[in-house]
Backbone as a ProteinNet text record, in pm:
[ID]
protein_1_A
[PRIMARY]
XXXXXXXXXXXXXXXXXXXXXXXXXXXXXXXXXXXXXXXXXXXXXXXXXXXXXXXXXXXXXXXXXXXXXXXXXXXXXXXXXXXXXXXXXXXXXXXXXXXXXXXXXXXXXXXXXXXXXXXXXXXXXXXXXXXXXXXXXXXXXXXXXXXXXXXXXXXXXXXXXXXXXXXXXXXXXXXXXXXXXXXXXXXXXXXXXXXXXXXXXXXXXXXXXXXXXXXXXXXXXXXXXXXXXXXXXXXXXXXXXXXXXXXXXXXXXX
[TERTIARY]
14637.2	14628.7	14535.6	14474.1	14405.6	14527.6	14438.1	14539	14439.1	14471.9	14362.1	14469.7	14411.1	14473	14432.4	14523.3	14491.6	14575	14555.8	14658.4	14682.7	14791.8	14839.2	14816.9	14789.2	14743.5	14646.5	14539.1	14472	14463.7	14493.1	14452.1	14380.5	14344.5	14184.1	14249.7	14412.9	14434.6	14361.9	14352.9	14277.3	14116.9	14044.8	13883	13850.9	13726.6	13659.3	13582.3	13624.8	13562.2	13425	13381.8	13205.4	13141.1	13194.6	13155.6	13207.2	13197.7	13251.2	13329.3	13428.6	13511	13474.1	13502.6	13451.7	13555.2	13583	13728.8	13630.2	13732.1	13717.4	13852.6	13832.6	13960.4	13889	13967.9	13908.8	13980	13923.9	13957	13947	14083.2	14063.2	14060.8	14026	14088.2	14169.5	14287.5	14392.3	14442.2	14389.4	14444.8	14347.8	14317.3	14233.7	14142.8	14145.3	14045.6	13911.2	13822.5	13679	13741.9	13708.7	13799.2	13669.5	13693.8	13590	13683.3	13646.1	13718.9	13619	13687	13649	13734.1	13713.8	13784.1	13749	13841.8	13860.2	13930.3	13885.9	13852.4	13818.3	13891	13888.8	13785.7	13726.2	13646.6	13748.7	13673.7	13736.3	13658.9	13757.4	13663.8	13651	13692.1	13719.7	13596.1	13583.8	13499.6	13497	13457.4	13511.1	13363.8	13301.8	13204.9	13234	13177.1	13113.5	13208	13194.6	13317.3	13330.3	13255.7	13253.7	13188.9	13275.2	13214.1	13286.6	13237.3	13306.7	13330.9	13452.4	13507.2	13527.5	13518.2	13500.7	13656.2	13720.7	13862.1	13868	13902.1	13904.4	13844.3	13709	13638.7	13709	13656.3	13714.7	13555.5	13586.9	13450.2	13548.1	13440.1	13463.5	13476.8	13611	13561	13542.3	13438.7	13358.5	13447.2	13556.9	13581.9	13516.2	13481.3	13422.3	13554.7	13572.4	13642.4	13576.4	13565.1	13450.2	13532.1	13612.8	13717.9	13593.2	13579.5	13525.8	13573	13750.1	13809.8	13935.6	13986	14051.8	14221.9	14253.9	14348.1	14381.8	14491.6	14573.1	14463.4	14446.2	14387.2	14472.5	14516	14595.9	14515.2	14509.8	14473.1	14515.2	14521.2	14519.4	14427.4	14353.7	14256.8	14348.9	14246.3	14288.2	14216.8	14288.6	14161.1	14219.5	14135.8	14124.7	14076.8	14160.3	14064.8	14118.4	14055.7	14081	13935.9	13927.2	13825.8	13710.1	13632.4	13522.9	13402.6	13456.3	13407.1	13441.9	13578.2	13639.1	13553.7	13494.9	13483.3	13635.5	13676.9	13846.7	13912.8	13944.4	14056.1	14172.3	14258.1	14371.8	14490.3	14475.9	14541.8	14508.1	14600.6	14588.4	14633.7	14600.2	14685.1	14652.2	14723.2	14682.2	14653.8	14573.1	14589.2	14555.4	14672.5	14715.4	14596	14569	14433.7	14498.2	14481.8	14509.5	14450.8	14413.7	14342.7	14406	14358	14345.5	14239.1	14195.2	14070.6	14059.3	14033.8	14031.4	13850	13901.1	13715	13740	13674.4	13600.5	13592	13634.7	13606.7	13545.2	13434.6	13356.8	13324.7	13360.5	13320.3	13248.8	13264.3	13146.4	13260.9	13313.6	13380.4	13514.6	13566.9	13739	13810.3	13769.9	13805.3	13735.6	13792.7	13765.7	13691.2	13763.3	13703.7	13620.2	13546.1	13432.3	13309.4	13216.7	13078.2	13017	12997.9	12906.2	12765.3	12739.9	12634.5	12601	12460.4	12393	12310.4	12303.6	12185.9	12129.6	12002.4	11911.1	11908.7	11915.1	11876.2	11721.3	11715.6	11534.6	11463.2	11351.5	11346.4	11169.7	11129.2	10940.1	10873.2	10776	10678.5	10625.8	10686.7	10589.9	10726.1	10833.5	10950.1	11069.2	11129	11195.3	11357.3	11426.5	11540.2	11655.9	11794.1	11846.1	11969.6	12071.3	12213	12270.4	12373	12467.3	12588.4	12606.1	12776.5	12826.5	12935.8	12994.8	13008.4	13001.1	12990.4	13131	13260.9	13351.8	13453.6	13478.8	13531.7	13691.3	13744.5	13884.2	13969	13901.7	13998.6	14030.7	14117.1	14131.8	14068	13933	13850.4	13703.8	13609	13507.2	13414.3	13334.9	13249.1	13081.2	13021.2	12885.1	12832.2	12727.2	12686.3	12485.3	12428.9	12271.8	12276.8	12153.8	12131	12006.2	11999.3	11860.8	11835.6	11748.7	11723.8	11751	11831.6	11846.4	11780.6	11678.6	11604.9	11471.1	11355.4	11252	11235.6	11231.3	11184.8	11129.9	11170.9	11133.9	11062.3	10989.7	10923.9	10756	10673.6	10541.7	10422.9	10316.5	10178.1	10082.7	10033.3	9927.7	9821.5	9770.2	9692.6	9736.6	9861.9	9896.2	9978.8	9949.7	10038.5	10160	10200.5	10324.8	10438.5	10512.7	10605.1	10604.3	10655.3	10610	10767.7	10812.8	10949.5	10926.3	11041.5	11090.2	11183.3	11317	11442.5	11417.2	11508.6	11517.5	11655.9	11658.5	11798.8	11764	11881.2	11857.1	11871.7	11925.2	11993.3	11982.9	11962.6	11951.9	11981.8	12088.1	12166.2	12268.6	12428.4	12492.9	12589.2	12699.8	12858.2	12912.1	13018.8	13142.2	13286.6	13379.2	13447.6	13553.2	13707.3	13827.4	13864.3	13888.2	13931.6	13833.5	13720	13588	13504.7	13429.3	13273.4	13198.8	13066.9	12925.4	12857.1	12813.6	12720.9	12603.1	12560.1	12393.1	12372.5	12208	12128.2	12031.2	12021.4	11954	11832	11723.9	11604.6	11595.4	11509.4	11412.5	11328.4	11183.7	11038.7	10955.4	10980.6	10924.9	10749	10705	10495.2	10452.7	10541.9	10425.8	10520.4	10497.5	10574.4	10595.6	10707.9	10798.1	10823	10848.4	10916.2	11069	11142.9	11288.5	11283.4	11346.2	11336.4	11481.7	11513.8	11667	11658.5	11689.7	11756.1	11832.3	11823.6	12008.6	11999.9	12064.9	12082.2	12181.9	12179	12273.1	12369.2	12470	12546.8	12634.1	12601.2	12706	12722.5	12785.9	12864.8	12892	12874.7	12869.1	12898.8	13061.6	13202.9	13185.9	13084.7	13061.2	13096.9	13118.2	13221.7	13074.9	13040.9	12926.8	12979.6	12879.9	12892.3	12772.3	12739.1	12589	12616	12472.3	12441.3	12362.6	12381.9	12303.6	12246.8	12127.3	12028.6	11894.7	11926.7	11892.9	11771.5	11699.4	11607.3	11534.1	11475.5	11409.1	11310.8	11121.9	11005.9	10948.8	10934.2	10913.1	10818.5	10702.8	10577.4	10595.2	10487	10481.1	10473.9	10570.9	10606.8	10601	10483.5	10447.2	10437.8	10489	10414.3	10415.7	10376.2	10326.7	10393.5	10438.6	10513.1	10389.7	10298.1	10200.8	10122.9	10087.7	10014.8	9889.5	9814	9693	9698.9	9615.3	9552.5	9509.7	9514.1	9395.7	9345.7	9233.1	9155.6	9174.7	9141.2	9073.8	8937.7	8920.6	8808.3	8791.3	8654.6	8644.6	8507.2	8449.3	8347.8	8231	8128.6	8033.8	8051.6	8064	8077.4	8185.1	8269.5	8424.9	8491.9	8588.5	8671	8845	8880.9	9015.3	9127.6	9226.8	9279.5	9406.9	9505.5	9600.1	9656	9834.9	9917.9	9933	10009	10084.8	10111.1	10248.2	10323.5	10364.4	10296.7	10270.8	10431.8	10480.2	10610.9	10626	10645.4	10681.2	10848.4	10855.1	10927.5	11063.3	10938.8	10942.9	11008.7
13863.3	13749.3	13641.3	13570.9	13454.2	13335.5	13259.1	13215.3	13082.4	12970.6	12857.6	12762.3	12727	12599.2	12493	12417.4	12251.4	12181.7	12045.6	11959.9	11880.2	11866.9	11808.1	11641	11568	11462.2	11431.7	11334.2	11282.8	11085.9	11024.4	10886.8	10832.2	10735.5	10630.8	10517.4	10480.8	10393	10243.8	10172.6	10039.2	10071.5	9997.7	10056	9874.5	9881.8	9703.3	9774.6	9642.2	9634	9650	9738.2	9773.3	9838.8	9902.6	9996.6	10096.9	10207.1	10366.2	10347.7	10416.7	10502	10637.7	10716.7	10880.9	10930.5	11046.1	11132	11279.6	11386.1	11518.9	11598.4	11719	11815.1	11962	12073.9	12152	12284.5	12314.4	12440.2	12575.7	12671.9	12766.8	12880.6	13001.1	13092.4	13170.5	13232.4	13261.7	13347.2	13396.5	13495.9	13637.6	13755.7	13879.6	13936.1	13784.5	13814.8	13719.9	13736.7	13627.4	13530.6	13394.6	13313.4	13196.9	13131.7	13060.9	12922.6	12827.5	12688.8	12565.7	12459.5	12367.9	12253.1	12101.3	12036.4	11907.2	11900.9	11834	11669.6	11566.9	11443.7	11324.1	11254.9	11143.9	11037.5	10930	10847.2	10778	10701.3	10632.2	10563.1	10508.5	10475.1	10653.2	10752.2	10859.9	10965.9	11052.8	11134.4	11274.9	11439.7	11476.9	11581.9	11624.2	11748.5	11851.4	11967	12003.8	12003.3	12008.8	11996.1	12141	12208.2	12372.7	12461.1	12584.5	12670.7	12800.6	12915.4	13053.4	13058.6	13118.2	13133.5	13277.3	13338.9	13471.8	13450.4	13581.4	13607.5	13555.8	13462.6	13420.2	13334.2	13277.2	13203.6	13023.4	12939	12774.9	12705.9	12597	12460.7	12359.3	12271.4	12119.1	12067.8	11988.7	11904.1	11783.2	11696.2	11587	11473.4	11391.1	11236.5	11164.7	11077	10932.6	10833.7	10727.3	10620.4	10477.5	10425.2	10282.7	10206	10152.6	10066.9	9891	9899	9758.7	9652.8	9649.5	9528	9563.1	9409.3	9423	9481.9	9598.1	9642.4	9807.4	9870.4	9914.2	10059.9	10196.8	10288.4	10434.5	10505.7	10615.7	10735	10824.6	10907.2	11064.5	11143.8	11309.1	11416.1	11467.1	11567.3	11712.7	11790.5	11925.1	11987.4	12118.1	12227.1	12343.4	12357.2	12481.3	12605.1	12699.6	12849.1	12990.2	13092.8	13201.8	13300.7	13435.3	13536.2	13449.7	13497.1	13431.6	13509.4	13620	13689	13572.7	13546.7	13471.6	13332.6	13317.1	13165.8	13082.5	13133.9	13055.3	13063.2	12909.9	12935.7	12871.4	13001.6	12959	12877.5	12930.8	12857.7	12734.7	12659	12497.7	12476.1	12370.5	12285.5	12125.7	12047.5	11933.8	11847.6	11737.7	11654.3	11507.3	11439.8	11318.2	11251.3	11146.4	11101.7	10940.6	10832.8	10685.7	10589.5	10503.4	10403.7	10258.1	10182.4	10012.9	9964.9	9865.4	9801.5	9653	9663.2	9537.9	9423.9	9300.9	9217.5	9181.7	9234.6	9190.8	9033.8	8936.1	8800	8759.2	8753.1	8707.6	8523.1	8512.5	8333.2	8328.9	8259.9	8215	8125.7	8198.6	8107.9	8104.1	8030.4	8052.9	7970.9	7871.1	7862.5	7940.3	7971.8	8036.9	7948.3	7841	7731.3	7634.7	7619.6	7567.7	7615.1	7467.8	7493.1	7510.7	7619.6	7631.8	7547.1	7478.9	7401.3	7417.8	7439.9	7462.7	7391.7	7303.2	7219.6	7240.7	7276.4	7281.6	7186.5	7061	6917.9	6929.8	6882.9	6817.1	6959.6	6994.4	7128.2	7083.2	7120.5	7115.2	7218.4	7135.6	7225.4	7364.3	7478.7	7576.1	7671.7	7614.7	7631.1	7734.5	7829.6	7870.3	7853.6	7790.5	7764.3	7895.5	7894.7	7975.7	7976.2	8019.3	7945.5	8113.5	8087.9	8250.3	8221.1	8223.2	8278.2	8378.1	8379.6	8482.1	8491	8603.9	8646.4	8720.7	8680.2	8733.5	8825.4	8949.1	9019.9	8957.5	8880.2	8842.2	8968	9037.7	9129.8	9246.4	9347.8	9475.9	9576.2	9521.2	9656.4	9585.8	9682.6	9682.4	9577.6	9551.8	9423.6	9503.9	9487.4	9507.5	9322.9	9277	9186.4	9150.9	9093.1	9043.2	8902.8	8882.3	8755.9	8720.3	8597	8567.7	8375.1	8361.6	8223.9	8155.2	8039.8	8005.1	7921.5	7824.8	7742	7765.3	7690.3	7683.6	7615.5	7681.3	7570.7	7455.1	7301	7236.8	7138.2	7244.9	7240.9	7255.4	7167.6	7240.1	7107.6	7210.1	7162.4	7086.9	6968.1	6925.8	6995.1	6966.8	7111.7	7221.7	7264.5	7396.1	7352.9	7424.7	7380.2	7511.1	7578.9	7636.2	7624.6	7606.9	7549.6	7645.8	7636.7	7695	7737.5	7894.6	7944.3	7899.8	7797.8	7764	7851.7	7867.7	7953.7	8074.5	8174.7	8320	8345	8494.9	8500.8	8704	8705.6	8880.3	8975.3	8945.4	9034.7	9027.3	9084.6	9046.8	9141.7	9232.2	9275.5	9398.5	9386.3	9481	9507.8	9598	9611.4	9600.2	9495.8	9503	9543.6	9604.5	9685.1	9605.1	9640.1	9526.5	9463.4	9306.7	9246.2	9190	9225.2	9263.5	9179.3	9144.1	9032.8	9079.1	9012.1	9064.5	8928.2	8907.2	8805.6	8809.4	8698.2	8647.2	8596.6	8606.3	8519.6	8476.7	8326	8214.4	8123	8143.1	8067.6	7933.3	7868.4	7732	7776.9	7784.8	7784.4	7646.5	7547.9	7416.1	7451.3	7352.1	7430.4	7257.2	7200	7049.2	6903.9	6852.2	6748.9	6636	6616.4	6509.1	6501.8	6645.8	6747.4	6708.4	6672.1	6758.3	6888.4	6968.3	7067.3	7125.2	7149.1	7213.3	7327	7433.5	7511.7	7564.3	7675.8	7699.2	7884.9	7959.1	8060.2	8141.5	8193.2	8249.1	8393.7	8402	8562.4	8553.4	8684	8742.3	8889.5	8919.7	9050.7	9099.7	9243.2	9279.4	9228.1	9198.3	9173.9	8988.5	8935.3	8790.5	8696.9	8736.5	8644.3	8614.8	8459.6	8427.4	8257.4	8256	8181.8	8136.6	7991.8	7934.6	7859.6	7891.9	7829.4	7761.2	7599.3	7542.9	7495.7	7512.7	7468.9	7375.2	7341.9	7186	7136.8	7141.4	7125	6960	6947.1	6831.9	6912.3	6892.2	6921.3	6801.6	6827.8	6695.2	6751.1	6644.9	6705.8	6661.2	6640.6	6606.5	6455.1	6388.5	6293.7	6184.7	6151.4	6092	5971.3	5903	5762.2	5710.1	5620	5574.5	5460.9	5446	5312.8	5150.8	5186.7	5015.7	5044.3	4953.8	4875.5	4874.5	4852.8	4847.2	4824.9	4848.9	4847.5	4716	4648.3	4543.7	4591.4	4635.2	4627.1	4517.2	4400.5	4288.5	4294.4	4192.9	4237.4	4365.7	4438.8	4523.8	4563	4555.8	4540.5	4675.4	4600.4	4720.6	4890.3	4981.5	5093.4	5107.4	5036.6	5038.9	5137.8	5212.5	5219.8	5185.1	5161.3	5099.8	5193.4	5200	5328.4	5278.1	5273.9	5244.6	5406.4	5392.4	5513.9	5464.2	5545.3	5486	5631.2	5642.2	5746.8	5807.8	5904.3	6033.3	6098	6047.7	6069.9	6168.2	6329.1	6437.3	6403.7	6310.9	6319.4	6435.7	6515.4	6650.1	6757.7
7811.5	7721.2	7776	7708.3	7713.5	7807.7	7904.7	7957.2	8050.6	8006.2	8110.5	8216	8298.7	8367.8	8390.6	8386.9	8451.6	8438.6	8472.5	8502.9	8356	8333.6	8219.3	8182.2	8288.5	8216.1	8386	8328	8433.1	8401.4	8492.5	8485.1	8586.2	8509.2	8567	8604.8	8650	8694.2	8662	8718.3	8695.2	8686.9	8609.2	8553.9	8543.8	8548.3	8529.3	8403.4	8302.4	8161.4	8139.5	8054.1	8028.8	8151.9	8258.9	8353	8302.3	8379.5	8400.3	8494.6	8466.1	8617.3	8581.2	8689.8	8698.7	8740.3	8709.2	8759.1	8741.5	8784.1	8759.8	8768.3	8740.2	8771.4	8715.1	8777.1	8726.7	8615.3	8520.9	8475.6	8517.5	8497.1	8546.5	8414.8	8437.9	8393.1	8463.6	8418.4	8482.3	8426.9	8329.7	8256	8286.2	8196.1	8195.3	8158	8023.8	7949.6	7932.6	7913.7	7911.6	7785.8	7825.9	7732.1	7676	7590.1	7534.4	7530	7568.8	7501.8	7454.3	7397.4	7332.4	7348	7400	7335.2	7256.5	7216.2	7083	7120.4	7116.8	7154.5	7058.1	7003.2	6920.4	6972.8	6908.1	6955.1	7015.7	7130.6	7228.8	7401.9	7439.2	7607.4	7694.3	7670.3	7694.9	7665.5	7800.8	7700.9	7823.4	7812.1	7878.1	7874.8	7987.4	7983.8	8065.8	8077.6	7959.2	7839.9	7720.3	7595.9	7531.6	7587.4	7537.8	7648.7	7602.1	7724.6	7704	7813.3	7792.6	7967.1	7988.8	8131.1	8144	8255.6	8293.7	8340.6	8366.1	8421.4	8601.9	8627.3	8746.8	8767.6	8704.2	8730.1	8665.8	8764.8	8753.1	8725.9	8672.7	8601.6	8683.7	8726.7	8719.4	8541.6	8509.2	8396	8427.8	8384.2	8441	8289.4	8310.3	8281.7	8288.7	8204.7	8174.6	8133.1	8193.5	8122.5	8135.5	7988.5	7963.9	7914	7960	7860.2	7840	7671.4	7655.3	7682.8	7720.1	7735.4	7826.4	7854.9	7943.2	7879.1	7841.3	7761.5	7850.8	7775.5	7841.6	7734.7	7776.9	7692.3	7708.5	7603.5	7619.1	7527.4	7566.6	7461.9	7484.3	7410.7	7422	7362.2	7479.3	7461	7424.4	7332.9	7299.9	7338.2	7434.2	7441.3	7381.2	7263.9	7247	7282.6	7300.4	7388.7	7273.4	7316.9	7309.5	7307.7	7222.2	7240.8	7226.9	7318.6	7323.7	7204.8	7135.7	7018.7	6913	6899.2	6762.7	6728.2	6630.5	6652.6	6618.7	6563.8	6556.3	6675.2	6714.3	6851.4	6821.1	6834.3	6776.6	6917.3	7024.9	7110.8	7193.3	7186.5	7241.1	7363.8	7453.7	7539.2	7528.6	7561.2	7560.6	7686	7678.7	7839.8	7767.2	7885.1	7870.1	7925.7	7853.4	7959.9	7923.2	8036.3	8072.6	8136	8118.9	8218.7	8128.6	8248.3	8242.2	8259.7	8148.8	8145	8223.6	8354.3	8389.1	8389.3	8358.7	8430.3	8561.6	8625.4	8756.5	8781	8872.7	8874	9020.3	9006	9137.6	9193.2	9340.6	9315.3	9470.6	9461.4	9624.9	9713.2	9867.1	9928.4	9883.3	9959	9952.9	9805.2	9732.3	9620.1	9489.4	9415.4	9271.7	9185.8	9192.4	9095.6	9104	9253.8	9295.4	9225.6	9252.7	9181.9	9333	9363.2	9491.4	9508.3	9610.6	9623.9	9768.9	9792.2	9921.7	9972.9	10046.6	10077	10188.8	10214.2	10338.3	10452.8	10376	10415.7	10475.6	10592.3	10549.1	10658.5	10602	10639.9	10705.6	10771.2	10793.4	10707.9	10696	10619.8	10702.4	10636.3	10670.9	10765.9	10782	10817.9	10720.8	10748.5	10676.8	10726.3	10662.7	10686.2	10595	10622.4	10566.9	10621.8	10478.9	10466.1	10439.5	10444.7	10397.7	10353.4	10242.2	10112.9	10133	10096.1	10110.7	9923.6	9881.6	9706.4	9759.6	9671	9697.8	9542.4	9568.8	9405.7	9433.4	9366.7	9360.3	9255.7	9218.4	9125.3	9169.1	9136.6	9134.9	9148.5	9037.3	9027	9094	9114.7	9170.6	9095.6	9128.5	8994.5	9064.2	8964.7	8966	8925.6	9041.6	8991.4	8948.4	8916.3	8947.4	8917	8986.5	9039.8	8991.2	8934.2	8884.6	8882.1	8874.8	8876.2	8713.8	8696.7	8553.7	8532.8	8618	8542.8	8597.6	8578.5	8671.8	8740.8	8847.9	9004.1	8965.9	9054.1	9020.6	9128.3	9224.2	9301.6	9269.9	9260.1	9196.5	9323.6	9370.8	9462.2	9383.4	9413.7	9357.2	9300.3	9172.3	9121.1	9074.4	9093.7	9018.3	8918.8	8822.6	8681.5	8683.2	8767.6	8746.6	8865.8	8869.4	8970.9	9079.2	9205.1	9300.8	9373.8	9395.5	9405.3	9609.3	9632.5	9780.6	9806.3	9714.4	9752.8	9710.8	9803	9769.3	9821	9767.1	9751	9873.6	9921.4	9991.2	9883.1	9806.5	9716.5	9578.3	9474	9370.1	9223.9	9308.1	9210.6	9321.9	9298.4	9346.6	9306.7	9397.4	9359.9	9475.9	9436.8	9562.9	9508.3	9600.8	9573.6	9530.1	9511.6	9476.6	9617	9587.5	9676.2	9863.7	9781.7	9914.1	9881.4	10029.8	9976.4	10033.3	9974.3	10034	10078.9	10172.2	10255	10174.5	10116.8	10109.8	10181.2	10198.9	10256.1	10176.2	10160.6	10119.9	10226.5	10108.7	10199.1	10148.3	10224.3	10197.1	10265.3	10225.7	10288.1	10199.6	10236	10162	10197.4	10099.2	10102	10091.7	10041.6	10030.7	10092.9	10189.2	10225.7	10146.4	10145.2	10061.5	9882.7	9898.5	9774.3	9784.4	9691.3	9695.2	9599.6	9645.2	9566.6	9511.1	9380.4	9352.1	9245.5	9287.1	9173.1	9156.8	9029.3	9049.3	8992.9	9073.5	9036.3	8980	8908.1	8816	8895.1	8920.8	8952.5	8848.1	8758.9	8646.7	8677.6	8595.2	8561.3	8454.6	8413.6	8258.6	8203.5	8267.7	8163	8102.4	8174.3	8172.5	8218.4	8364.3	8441.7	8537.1	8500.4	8539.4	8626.5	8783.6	8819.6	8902.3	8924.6	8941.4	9089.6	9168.7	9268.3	9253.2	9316.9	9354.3	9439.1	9472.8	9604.1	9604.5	9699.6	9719.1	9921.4	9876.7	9986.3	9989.5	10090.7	10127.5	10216.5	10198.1	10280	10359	10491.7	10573.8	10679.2	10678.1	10699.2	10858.8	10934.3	11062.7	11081.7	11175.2	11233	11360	11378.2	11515.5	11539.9	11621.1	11665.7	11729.3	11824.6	11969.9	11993.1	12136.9	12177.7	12165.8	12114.5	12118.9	12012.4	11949.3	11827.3	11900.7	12029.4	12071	12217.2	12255.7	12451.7	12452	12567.9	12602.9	12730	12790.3	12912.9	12963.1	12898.3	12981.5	13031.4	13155.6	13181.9	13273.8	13265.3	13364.9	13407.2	13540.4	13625.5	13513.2	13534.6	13469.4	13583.7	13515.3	13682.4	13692.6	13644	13668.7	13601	13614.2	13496.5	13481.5	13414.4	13396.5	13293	13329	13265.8	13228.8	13118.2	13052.1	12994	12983.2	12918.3	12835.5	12749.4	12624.9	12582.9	12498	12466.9	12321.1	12314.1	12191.5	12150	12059.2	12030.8	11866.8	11931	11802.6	11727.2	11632.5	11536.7	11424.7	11471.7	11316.6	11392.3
[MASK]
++++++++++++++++++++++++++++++++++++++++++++++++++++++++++++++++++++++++++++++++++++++++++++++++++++++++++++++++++++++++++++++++++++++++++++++++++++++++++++++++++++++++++++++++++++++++++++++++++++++++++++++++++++++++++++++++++++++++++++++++++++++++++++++

């Protein structure tokens, strides 16, 4: 007789909203005869490959799970596989599998409060100098978060003569995933280009699900700084042939 195996229900446990989770398990044949199956699958966050196929007597498939839950909600469903002669196109024998997940969003923040507006300041940096700060990007949820990173306004840093603003901050990273309950370290620049700039912008970290949160950074460019303990020398007099020699002291600022 026609005869398949597998496990009767499979779950995806906790899943982050508008990603994939991935599962597998496998089918067997177990029976004597070359078997053909199909299953049969309602629309849904669910989805199952290959969805058709013919199995030799003994021989096992990986079946490859998808679960996409759009929201943060609870998802149940039951797959049918149908099998039998792999001659028949009618298959008259069934099994079913339980399939389950939870749709969770991912909530990412910077640093030990959630509800902080993260703000970074360089303070006063030299020209030509690259300074650099490090966050911690932290996943406060369950499930894994995928994030990217992009700048939300335009620099508002711009050189005499150029008519398009000129990028000081950078970011290490600019798109990833951290796992549940885990952080990832940035690193943040200032490379200031024109002395006595302030410079601020602000960068954007979101996540599919829209759990979006903004950095702001904040620089000062400070050029070179010198100046001397006297306003002027006097010689006095001094013999023609002579020479007469005075210090005075060269003081680096910057």
């Amino acid at each position: 007789p026609h005869c398949l195996a597998f496990a009767h229900a499979l779950s995806f446990g906790l899943g982050p909203a508008v990603l994939m989770s991935k599962r597998s398990f496998t089918l067997s044949n177990v029976g004597a005869l070359r078997t053909r199956f199909e299953w049969q699958l309602g629309a849904g966050p669910f989805t199952l490959r290959p969805r058709s196929g013919v199995l030799d007597p003994g021989q096992s498939i990986p079946i490859h799970a998808d679960f996409s839950p759009g929201s943060a909600v609870s998802f149940e469903a039951q797959a049918v596989c149908l099998y039998g002669t792999s001659e028949d196109p009618t298959l008259t024998l069934h099994r079913l599998l339980a399939l389950s997940g939870v749709g969770k969003y991912p909530f990412l923040c910077v640093g030990a409060e959630p509800d902080s507006a993260p703000r970074v300041d360089f303070g006063d940096v030299a020209v030509g100098e690259t300074a650099e700060r490090f966050v911690d990007l932290r996943n406060v949820s369950p499930v894994r978060a995928s994030y990217s990173i992009h700048r939300r306004e335009s620099p508002t840093s711009a050189l005499p003569g150029l008519t398009r603003p000129v990028e000081v901050f950078g970011v290490s990273s600019h798109r990833g995933t951290i796992g549940p309950d885990d952080s990832q370290q940035l690193r943040l620049t200032y490379t200031p280009l024109a002395a006595g700039a302030e410079s601020i912008d602000y960068f954007e970290v979101s996540t599919p699900a829209g759990n979006t949160l903004r950095l702001r950074l904040r620089g000062c460019a400070v050029g070179t700084q010198v100046s001397l303990n006297c306003r002027s020398i006097n010689f006095n007099d001094v013999r023609v042939g002579e020479r007469a020699t005075h210090t005075f002291n060269l003081t680096n600022h910057s």
